[in-house]
Amino acid sequence: MNNDSTKLTVDAVVFGYRAPKEIIVLLIQRKFEPFKGTWALPGGFVLNGESLEDAVYRELQEETGVELSYLEQLYTFGKPDRDPRGHVVSVAYFGLIKPDNLDLVASTDATDAHWFSIKELPKLAFDHQDILNRAINRLRAKVGYEPIGFELLDSKFLFGELENLYMSLLDRTIDRRNFRKKILALGILDELDEKVSQGPGRPAKLFQFNEKRYFELKEQGIFFEI
Amino acid sequence: MNNDSTKLTVDAVVFGYRAPKEIIVLLIQRKFEPFKGTWALPGGFVLNGESLEDAVYRELQEETGVELSYLEQLYTFGKPDRDPRGHVVSVAYFGLIKPDNLDLVASTDATDAHWFSIKELPKLAFDHQDILNRAINRLRAKVGYEPIGFELLDSKFLFGELENLYMSLLDRTIDRRNFRKKILALGILDELDEKVSQGPGRPAKLFQFNEKRYFELKEQGIFFEI
DNA sequence: ACAAAAGTGTTGTAGATACACCCATGT
DNA sequence: ACATGGGTGTATCTACAACACTTTTGT
């Protein structure tokens, strides 16, 4: 039973949101062969005895310094020829980050890390474009039946931001009145007393996602759906 | 970068349907330590250079001889302590099988393989109960938005069988008239001219899932939903 | 003739969509 | 005063849920 030369990596697809209409993804430029100089998803080898999630957090920390607000497993990619170095199986993760945390620190590996709009992507190393495509599909699908959109906004946000985010994610226009009715009817947003005004126009109220309330409703079998 | 002692396995959760109301899952009895004598999911080590799906098919063939009608990746389990032998990461798959193929051949490993109702399960080895739970959740969720139910029925089936299958899967009663209306309205079933009569009662028409038609509709953005 | 399973329609209701004007502020 | 974005209500339509009787066969 020859298993010793199959290696295990993790890769992370981390999405962010840049107002008003851009969904962005975190990429690093590879410093070493193979694919030296090519853009790729952050990731790397899993250490023996290390959990998969720990490996993701460690690699992200090492390569980009970002702090996630959400992480879940995406899919495992295991085609024997996906890495020219040999049989490397990669467990891909799917992460979200708040606009607060978009700054990238100089990485310990001195790899270059940048945010790219998912509509203007460079050529990617390995099968990372496949991984990214799967992640985008997951993001678009999931945003419709779980309240993960809030993980892409600061904890206090304007309704208009939520609206723009959903339009960017789903890549279509949304009726403002119907959207507001639907979301507020779910009862998972707290309306704060604070208002912000930014330039001309009527100042807007701040809202906050009430996670506790969401879980209560979920227990009762009342589901989030857009 | 110490990765050499992390090993990779696959495990398969294979579901079947036994009329009229039983959802069953395929388990094997372990022949060796650890967990010798305990029931477990079929699976085993991935060979170097072997794709994950190939490993699943191979292990299923070796241990049980079953032939699947559907297979998809479920989730990867990587807690460092999930296997007493060391760090073993397992990619779990989710499979379906038609009633035609429920017979288990004597396995080359002489392991004992049996079908168990998902409502009367033995204690399972490793974290296989977690894997199974996740598979059951996937099955229940997926059956609502993709036409995988047909993979659990013979290619020609009675409407009543489909109904019973869905009731068993969702563990609730379904209104016969509404169910029939909805499914037929999707336009993905061919109504055959053949009828079968089994004991007393009016004979029932046979139906067949029209996969080609389903993909056409899917292309057009018309989705299956129960 | 009776028991057993298959087959079939209508009505009410809730949720989704479509749609346009007033409000509060900055310049 | 005007330009800009925030905030709101109503009418229509569509999809789902509830519900009971007739038909065809075996015995």
Short mmCIF file of N, CA, C and O in Angstrom, two decimals, chain B residues 79-176:
data_model
loop_
_atom_site.label_atom_id
_atom_site.label_comp_id
_atom_site.label_asym_id
_atom_site.label_seq_id
_atom_site.Cartn_x
_atom_site.Cartn_y
_atom_site.Cartn_z
N LYS B 79 -9.29 15.76 11.21
CA LYS B 79 -8.85 15.95 12.60
C LYS B 79 -7.69 15.01 12.87
O LYS B 79 -7.76 13.82 12.59
N PRO B 80 -6.61 15.54 13.46
CA PRO B 80 -5.40 14.72 13.63
C PRO B 80 -5.63 13.47 14.48
O PRO B 80 -4.89 12.50 14.34
N ASP B 81 -6.65 13.47 15.32
CA ASP B 81 -6.84 12.32 16.21
C ASP B 81 -7.96 11.38 15.75
O ASP B 81 -8.41 10.54 16.52
N ARG B 82 -8.40 11.53 14.53
CA ARG B 82 -9.54 10.72 14.10
C ARG B 82 -9.19 9.24 13.87
O ARG B 82 -10.06 8.38 13.84
N ASP B 83 -7.91 8.96 13.72
CA ASP B 83 -7.46 7.58 13.52
C ASP B 83 -6.36 7.29 14.53
O ASP B 83 -5.39 8.05 14.60
N PRO B 84 -6.48 6.20 15.31
CA PRO B 84 -5.47 5.92 16.34
C PRO B 84 -4.09 5.60 15.76
O PRO B 84 -3.09 5.66 16.48
N ARG B 85 -4.02 5.30 14.45
CA ARG B 85 -2.72 4.95 13.87
C ARG B 85 -1.87 6.16 13.54
O ARG B 85 -0.71 6.04 13.16
N GLY B 86 -2.46 7.36 13.63
CA GLY B 86 -1.68 8.56 13.29
C GLY B 86 -2.55 9.52 12.52
O GLY B 86 -3.78 9.42 12.51
N HIS B 87 -1.93 10.46 11.85
CA HIS B 87 -2.68 11.49 11.13
C HIS B 87 -3.13 10.93 9.78
O HIS B 87 -2.34 10.77 8.87
N VAL B 88 -4.42 10.62 9.71
CA VAL B 88 -4.99 10.07 8.49
C VAL B 88 -6.14 10.97 8.06
O VAL B 88 -7.12 11.13 8.77
N VAL B 89 -5.99 11.57 6.90
CA VAL B 89 -7.03 12.45 6.36
C VAL B 89 -7.88 11.64 5.39
O VAL B 89 -7.35 10.96 4.53
N SER B 90 -9.20 11.73 5.57
CA SER B 90 -10.07 10.93 4.71
C SER B 90 -11.00 11.81 3.88
O SER B 90 -11.70 12.66 4.41
N VAL B 91 -10.99 11.57 2.58
CA VAL B 91 -11.92 12.24 1.69
C VAL B 91 -13.15 11.35 1.56
O VAL B 91 -13.06 10.23 1.05
N ALA B 92 -14.28 11.84 2.06
CA ALA B 92 -15.49 11.01 2.06
C ALA B 92 -16.31 11.28 0.80
O ALA B 92 -16.42 12.43 0.36
N TYR B 93 -16.87 10.22 0.25
CA TYR B 93 -17.73 10.32 -0.93
C TYR B 93 -19.13 9.85 -0.57
O TYR B 93 -19.35 9.17 0.44
N PHE B 94 -20.03 10.21 -1.46
CA PHE B 94 -21.45 10.01 -1.28
C PHE B 94 -21.94 9.29 -2.53
O PHE B 94 -21.77 9.80 -3.64
N GLY B 95 -22.47 8.08 -2.37
CA GLY B 95 -22.88 7.32 -3.54
C GLY B 95 -24.32 6.83 -3.44
O GLY B 95 -24.88 6.70 -2.35
N LEU B 96 -24.91 6.57 -4.60
CA LEU B 96 -26.27 6.04 -4.66
C LEU B 96 -26.27 4.81 -5.56
O LEU B 96 -25.46 4.68 -6.46
N ILE B 97 -27.23 3.93 -5.28
CA ILE B 97 -27.26 2.66 -5.98
C ILE B 97 -28.71 2.28 -6.25
O ILE B 97 -29.59 2.59 -5.45
N LYS B 98 -28.96 1.64 -7.38
CA LYS B 98 -30.32 1.24 -7.75
C LYS B 98 -30.68 -0.10 -7.11
O LYS B 98 -29.81 -0.93 -6.88
N PRO B 99 -31.98 -0.31 -6.84
CA PRO B 99 -32.43 -1.53 -6.16
C PRO B 99 -31.99 -2.80 -6.88
O PRO B 99 -31.71 -3.82 -6.23
N ASP B 100 -31.90 -2.72 -8.20
CA ASP B 100 -31.33 -3.78 -9.02
C ASP B 100 -30.04 -4.36 -8.51
O ASP B 100 -29.76 -5.54 -8.65
N ASN B 101 -29.19 -3.44 -7.97
CA ASN B 101 -27.80 -3.77 -7.67
C ASN B 101 -27.49 -3.95 -6.20
O ASN B 101 -26.34 -3.83 -5.79
N LEU B 102 -28.52 -4.22 -5.42
CA LEU B 102 -28.28 -4.27 -3.98
C LEU B 102 -27.53 -5.51 -3.53
O LEU B 102 -27.06 -5.57 -2.39
N ASP B 103 -27.42 -6.52 -4.38
CA ASP B 103 -26.75 -7.75 -3.95
C ASP B 103 -25.27 -7.52 -3.73
O ASP B 103 -24.60 -6.90 -4.55
N LEU B 104 -24.77 -8.04 -2.62
CA LEU B 104 -23.36 -7.88 -2.29
C LEU B 104 -22.64 -9.17 -2.63
O LEU B 104 -23.07 -10.25 -2.23
N VAL B 105 -21.56 -9.05 -3.37
CA VAL B 105 -20.79 -10.25 -3.71
C VAL B 105 -19.82 -10.55 -2.57
O VAL B 105 -19.46 -9.65 -1.82
N ALA B 106 -19.43 -11.79 -2.47
CA ALA B 106 -18.42 -12.15 -1.48
C ALA B 106 -17.19 -11.32 -1.79
O ALA B 106 -16.73 -11.27 -2.92
N SER B 107 -16.67 -10.62 -0.80
CA SER B 107 -15.59 -9.69 -1.07
C SER B 107 -14.25 -10.39 -1.07
O SER B 107 -14.05 -11.40 -0.41
N THR B 108 -13.32 -9.84 -1.85
CA THR B 108 -11.98 -10.42 -1.92
C THR B 108 -11.27 -10.33 -0.57
O THR B 108 -10.43 -11.14 -0.26
N ASP B 109 -11.64 -9.30 0.21
CA ASP B 109 -11.01 -9.17 1.52
C ASP B 109 -11.69 -10.06 2.56
O ASP B 109 -11.28 -10.05 3.72
N ALA B 110 -12.75 -10.76 2.15
CA ALA B 110 -13.53 -11.56 3.09
C ALA B 110 -14.07 -10.73 4.25
O ALA B 110 -14.40 -11.24 5.30
N THR B 111 -14.15 -9.44 4.04
CA THR B 111 -14.84 -8.62 5.04
C THR B 111 -16.32 -8.85 4.85
O THR B 111 -16.79 -9.19 3.78
N ASP B 112 -17.07 -8.64 5.89
CA ASP B 112 -18.49 -8.85 5.86
C ASP B 112 -19.15 -7.52 5.51
O ASP B 112 -18.87 -6.51 6.11
N ALA B 113 -20.01 -7.54 4.48
CA ALA B 113 -20.68 -6.31 4.08
C ALA B 113 -22.19 -6.48 4.18
O ALA B 113 -22.73 -7.51 3.80
N HIS B 114 -22.87 -5.48 4.72
CA HIS B 114 -24.33 -5.54 4.85
C HIS B 114 -24.96 -4.18 4.65
O HIS B 114 -24.34 -3.15 4.87
N TRP B 115 -26.25 -4.24 4.30
CA TRP B 115 -27.08 -3.03 4.25
C TRP B 115 -27.76 -2.85 5.60
O TRP B 115 -28.33 -3.79 6.13
N PHE B 116 -27.73 -1.62 6.10
CA PHE B 116 -28.43 -1.27 7.35
C PHE B 116 -29.42 -0.15 7.09
O PHE B 116 -29.09 0.80 6.37
N SER B 117 -30.58 -0.25 7.70
CA SER B 117 -31.50 0.87 7.66
C SER B 117 -30.84 2.04 8.38
O SER B 117 -30.20 1.88 9.42
N ILE B 118 -30.99 3.25 7.86
CA ILE B 118 -30.35 4.39 8.53
C ILE B 118 -31.04 4.70 9.85
O ILE B 118 -30.59 5.55 10.61
N LYS B 119 -32.12 3.99 10.14
CA LYS B 119 -32.78 4.19 11.43
C LYS B 119 -32.36 3.15 12.46
O LYS B 119 -32.75 3.23 13.62
N GLU B 120 -31.59 2.16 12.05
CA GLU B 120 -31.13 1.13 12.99
C GLU B 120 -29.68 0.82 12.72
O GLU B 120 -29.34 -0.23 12.17
N LEU B 121 -28.83 1.73 13.15
CA LEU B 121 -27.41 1.59 12.84
C LEU B 121 -26.63 1.02 14.01
O LEU B 121 -26.91 1.32 15.17
N PRO B 122 -25.61 0.21 13.72
CA PRO B 122 -24.71 -0.24 14.77
C PRO B 122 -23.74 0.89 15.12
O PRO B 122 -23.70 1.92 14.47
N LYS B 123 -22.97 0.65 16.16
CA LYS B 123 -21.91 1.61 16.50
C LYS B 123 -20.84 1.53 15.42
O LYS B 123 -20.48 0.45 14.97
N LEU B 124 -20.34 2.69 15.02
CA LEU B 124 -19.39 2.72 13.90
C LEU B 124 -17.96 3.06 14.35
O LEU B 124 -17.76 3.76 15.35
N ALA B 125 -17.01 2.58 13.57
CA ALA B 125 -15.58 2.82 13.86
C ALA B 125 -15.20 4.27 13.55
O ALA B 125 -15.90 4.97 12.84
N PHE B 126 -14.05 4.68 14.08
CA PHE B 126 -13.48 6.01 13.80
C PHE B 126 -14.55 7.09 13.99
O PHE B 126 -15.36 6.99 14.91
N ASP B 127 -14.50 8.11 13.12
CA ASP B 127 -15.52 9.16 13.14
C ASP B 127 -16.58 8.90 12.07
O ASP B 127 -17.19 9.83 11.55
N HIS B 128 -16.79 7.63 11.77
CA HIS B 128 -17.68 7.31 10.65
C HIS B 128 -19.13 7.71 10.90
O HIS B 128 -19.87 7.96 9.95
N GLN B 129 -19.51 7.80 12.17
CA GLN B 129 -20.87 8.28 12.43
C GLN B 129 -21.00 9.76 12.01
O GLN B 129 -22.03 10.16 11.47
N ASP B 130 -19.96 10.54 12.24
CA ASP B 130 -19.98 11.95 11.80
C ASP B 130 -20.10 12.03 10.28
O ASP B 130 -20.83 12.86 9.74
N ILE B 131 -19.32 11.19 9.63
CA ILE B 131 -19.34 11.19 8.16
C ILE B 131 -20.72 10.82 7.66
O ILE B 131 -21.30 11.47 6.79
N LEU B 132 -21.27 9.78 8.27
CA LEU B 132 -22.60 9.32 7.88
C LEU B 132 -23.65 10.40 8.12
O LEU B 132 -24.52 10.63 7.27
N ASN B 133 -23.56 11.08 9.25
CA ASN B 133 -24.52 12.14 9.53
C ASN B 133 -24.46 13.23 8.47
O ASN B 133 -25.48 13.73 8.00
N ARG B 134 -23.25 13.57 8.09
CA ARG B 134 -23.12 14.61 7.08
C ARG B 134 -23.69 14.12 5.75
O ARG B 134 -24.31 14.88 5.00
N ALA B 135 -23.49 12.85 5.47
CA ALA B 135 -24.01 12.29 4.21
C ALA B 135 -25.54 12.29 4.21
O ALA B 135 -26.16 12.61 3.19
N ILE B 136 -26.13 11.95 5.35
CA ILE B 136 -27.59 11.94 5.42
C ILE B 136 -28.14 13.35 5.22
O ILE B 136 -29.10 13.56 4.50
N ASN B 137 -27.49 14.31 5.84
CA ASN B 137 -27.91 15.70 5.64
C ASN B 137 -27.80 16.10 4.17
O ASN B 137 -28.71 16.74 3.62
N ARG B 138 -26.71 15.72 3.56
CA ARG B 138 -26.53 16.05 2.14
C ARG B 138 -27.63 15.41 1.30
O ARG B 138 -28.22 16.04 0.43
N LEU B 139 -27.89 14.14 1.58
CA LEU B 139 -28.92 13.41 0.82
C LEU B 139 -30.27 14.11 0.94
O LEU B 139 -30.94 14.37 -0.05
N ARG B 140 -30.64 14.44 2.17
CA ARG B 140 -31.95 15.06 2.40
C ARG B 140 -32.03 16.43 1.74
O ARG B 140 -33.06 16.81 1.20
N ALA B 141 -30.94 17.19 1.82
CA ALA B 141 -30.95 18.52 1.24
C ALA B 141 -30.97 18.43 -0.28
O ALA B 141 -31.77 19.08 -0.96
N LYS B 142 -30.12 17.58 -0.81
CA LYS B 142 -29.91 17.53 -2.25
C LYS B 142 -31.12 17.01 -3.00
O LYS B 142 -31.40 17.43 -4.12
N VAL B 143 -31.81 16.10 -2.37
CA VAL B 143 -32.97 15.50 -3.01
C VAL B 143 -34.03 16.56 -3.29
O VAL B 143 -34.88 16.40 -4.16
N GLY B 144 -33.93 17.69 -2.58
CA GLY B 144 -34.90 18.76 -2.75
C GLY B 144 -34.59 19.68 -3.91
O GLY B 144 -35.46 20.41 -4.37
N TYR B 145 -33.36 19.68 -4.39
CA TYR B 145 -33.04 20.60 -5.47
C TYR B 145 -32.29 19.98 -6.64
O TYR B 145 -31.90 20.69 -7.56
N GLU B 146 -32.05 18.67 -6.57
CA GLU B 146 -31.53 17.99 -7.75
C GLU B 146 -32.19 16.63 -7.87
O GLU B 146 -32.51 16.01 -6.86
N PRO B 147 -32.38 16.16 -9.10
CA PRO B 147 -33.15 14.94 -9.30
C PRO B 147 -32.32 13.68 -9.06
O PRO B 147 -32.23 12.82 -9.91
N ILE B 148 -31.73 13.59 -7.87
CA ILE B 148 -30.92 12.41 -7.58
C ILE B 148 -31.76 11.26 -7.08
O ILE B 148 -31.28 10.13 -7.02
N GLY B 149 -33.01 11.52 -6.73
CA GLY B 149 -33.87 10.44 -6.25
C GLY B 149 -33.95 9.31 -7.26
O GLY B 149 -33.98 8.13 -6.88
N PHE B 150 -33.94 9.66 -8.54
CA PHE B 150 -34.07 8.65 -9.58
C PHE B 150 -32.92 7.66 -9.58
O PHE B 150 -33.06 6.55 -10.06
N GLU B 151 -31.78 8.07 -9.04
CA GLU B 151 -30.63 7.17 -8.96
C GLU B 151 -30.84 6.06 -7.94
O GLU B 151 -30.05 5.14 -7.84
N LEU B 152 -31.88 6.19 -7.13
CA LEU B 152 -32.18 5.18 -6.11
C LEU B 152 -33.30 4.25 -6.56
O LEU B 152 -33.71 3.35 -5.83
N LEU B 153 -33.83 4.51 -7.75
CA LEU B 153 -34.90 3.66 -8.29
C LEU B 153 -34.41 2.97 -9.55
O LEU B 153 -33.50 3.46 -10.22
N ASP B 154 -35.05 1.87 -9.90
CA ASP B 154 -34.73 1.24 -11.17
C ASP B 154 -35.11 2.21 -12.28
O ASP B 154 -35.89 3.14 -12.07
N SER B 155 -34.57 1.98 -13.47
CA SER B 155 -34.74 3.02 -14.49
C SER B 155 -36.21 3.16 -14.89
O SER B 155 -36.65 4.24 -15.25
N LYS B 156 -36.98 2.09 -14.81
CA LYS B 156 -38.43 2.22 -14.95
C LYS B 156 -39.06 2.05 -13.58
O LYS B 156 -38.75 1.08 -12.88
N PHE B 157 -39.91 2.97 -13.21
CA PHE B 157 -40.48 2.91 -11.85
C PHE B 157 -41.92 3.41 -11.86
O PHE B 157 -42.37 4.05 -12.81
N LEU B 158 -42.60 3.10 -10.79
CA LEU B 158 -43.99 3.54 -10.62
C LEU B 158 -44.00 4.86 -9.86
O LEU B 158 -43.11 5.12 -9.03
N PHE B 159 -44.99 5.64 -10.14
CA PHE B 159 -45.07 6.92 -9.44
C PHE B 159 -45.15 6.74 -7.93
O PHE B 159 -44.56 7.49 -7.16
N GLY B 160 -45.86 5.71 -7.54
CA GLY B 160 -45.99 5.43 -6.11
C GLY B 160 -44.65 5.13 -5.45
O GLY B 160 -44.43 5.48 -4.29
N GLU B 161 -43.76 4.51 -6.21
CA GLU B 161 -42.42 4.23 -5.65
C GLU B 161 -41.67 5.52 -5.40
O GLU B 161 -41.03 5.71 -4.36
N LEU B 162 -41.77 6.42 -6.37
CA LEU B 162 -41.10 7.71 -6.23
C LEU B 162 -41.63 8.46 -5.01
O LEU B 162 -40.86 9.03 -4.22
N GLU B 163 -42.94 8.40 -4.89
CA GLU B 163 -43.61 9.03 -3.75
C GLU B 163 -43.12 8.45 -2.42
O GLU B 163 -42.76 9.19 -1.51
N ASN B 164 -43.11 7.12 -2.34
CA ASN B 164 -42.65 6.46 -1.11
C ASN B 164 -41.19 6.78 -0.82
O ASN B 164 -40.81 7.01 0.33
N LEU B 165 -40.39 6.81 -1.88
CA LEU B 165 -38.98 7.14 -1.70
C LEU B 165 -38.83 8.52 -1.09
O LEU B 165 -38.11 8.71 -0.11
N TYR B 166 -39.53 9.49 -1.64
CA TYR B 166 -39.42 10.85 -1.14
C TYR B 166 -39.94 10.97 0.28
O TYR B 166 -39.36 11.69 1.10
N MET B 167 -41.00 10.25 0.57
CA MET B 167 -41.50 10.30 1.94
C MET B 167 -40.48 9.70 2.91
O MET B 167 -40.26 10.21 4.00
N SER B 168 -39.83 8.62 2.48
CA SER B 168 -38.82 7.99 3.34
C SER B 168 -37.63 8.93 3.52
O SER B 168 -37.10 9.07 4.62
N LEU B 169 -37.21 9.55 2.43
CA LEU B 169 -36.06 10.44 2.50
C LEU B 169 -36.34 11.64 3.39
O LEU B 169 -35.52 12.03 4.21
N LEU B 170 -37.50 12.22 3.21
CA LEU B 170 -37.80 13.46 3.92
C LEU B 170 -38.48 13.19 5.26
O LEU B 170 -38.69 14.11 6.04
N ASP B 171 -38.82 11.92 5.47
CA ASP B 171 -39.39 11.50 6.74
C ASP B 171 -40.67 12.27 7.08
O ASP B 171 -40.85 12.76 8.18
N ARG B 172 -41.53 12.41 6.09
CA ARG B 172 -42.84 13.03 6.32
C ARG B 172 -43.79 12.60 5.20
O ARG B 172 -43.36 12.10 4.16
N THR B 173 -45.08 12.81 5.43
CA THR B 173 -46.02 12.46 4.38
C THR B 173 -46.04 13.55 3.31
O THR B 173 -45.68 14.70 3.57
N ILE B 174 -46.42 13.16 2.12
CA ILE B 174 -46.48 14.07 0.99
C ILE B 174 -47.85 13.87 0.35
O ILE B 174 -48.31 12.74 0.22
N ASP B 175 -48.48 14.94 -0.02
CA ASP B 175 -49.78 14.82 -0.69
C ASP B 175 -49.58 14.26 -2.09
O ASP B 175 -48.85 14.83 -2.90
N ARG B 176 -50.27 13.15 -2.35
CA ARG B 176 -50.08 12.43 -3.61
C ARG B 176 -50.38 13.29 -4.82
O ARG B 176 -49.65 13.31 -5.80
#
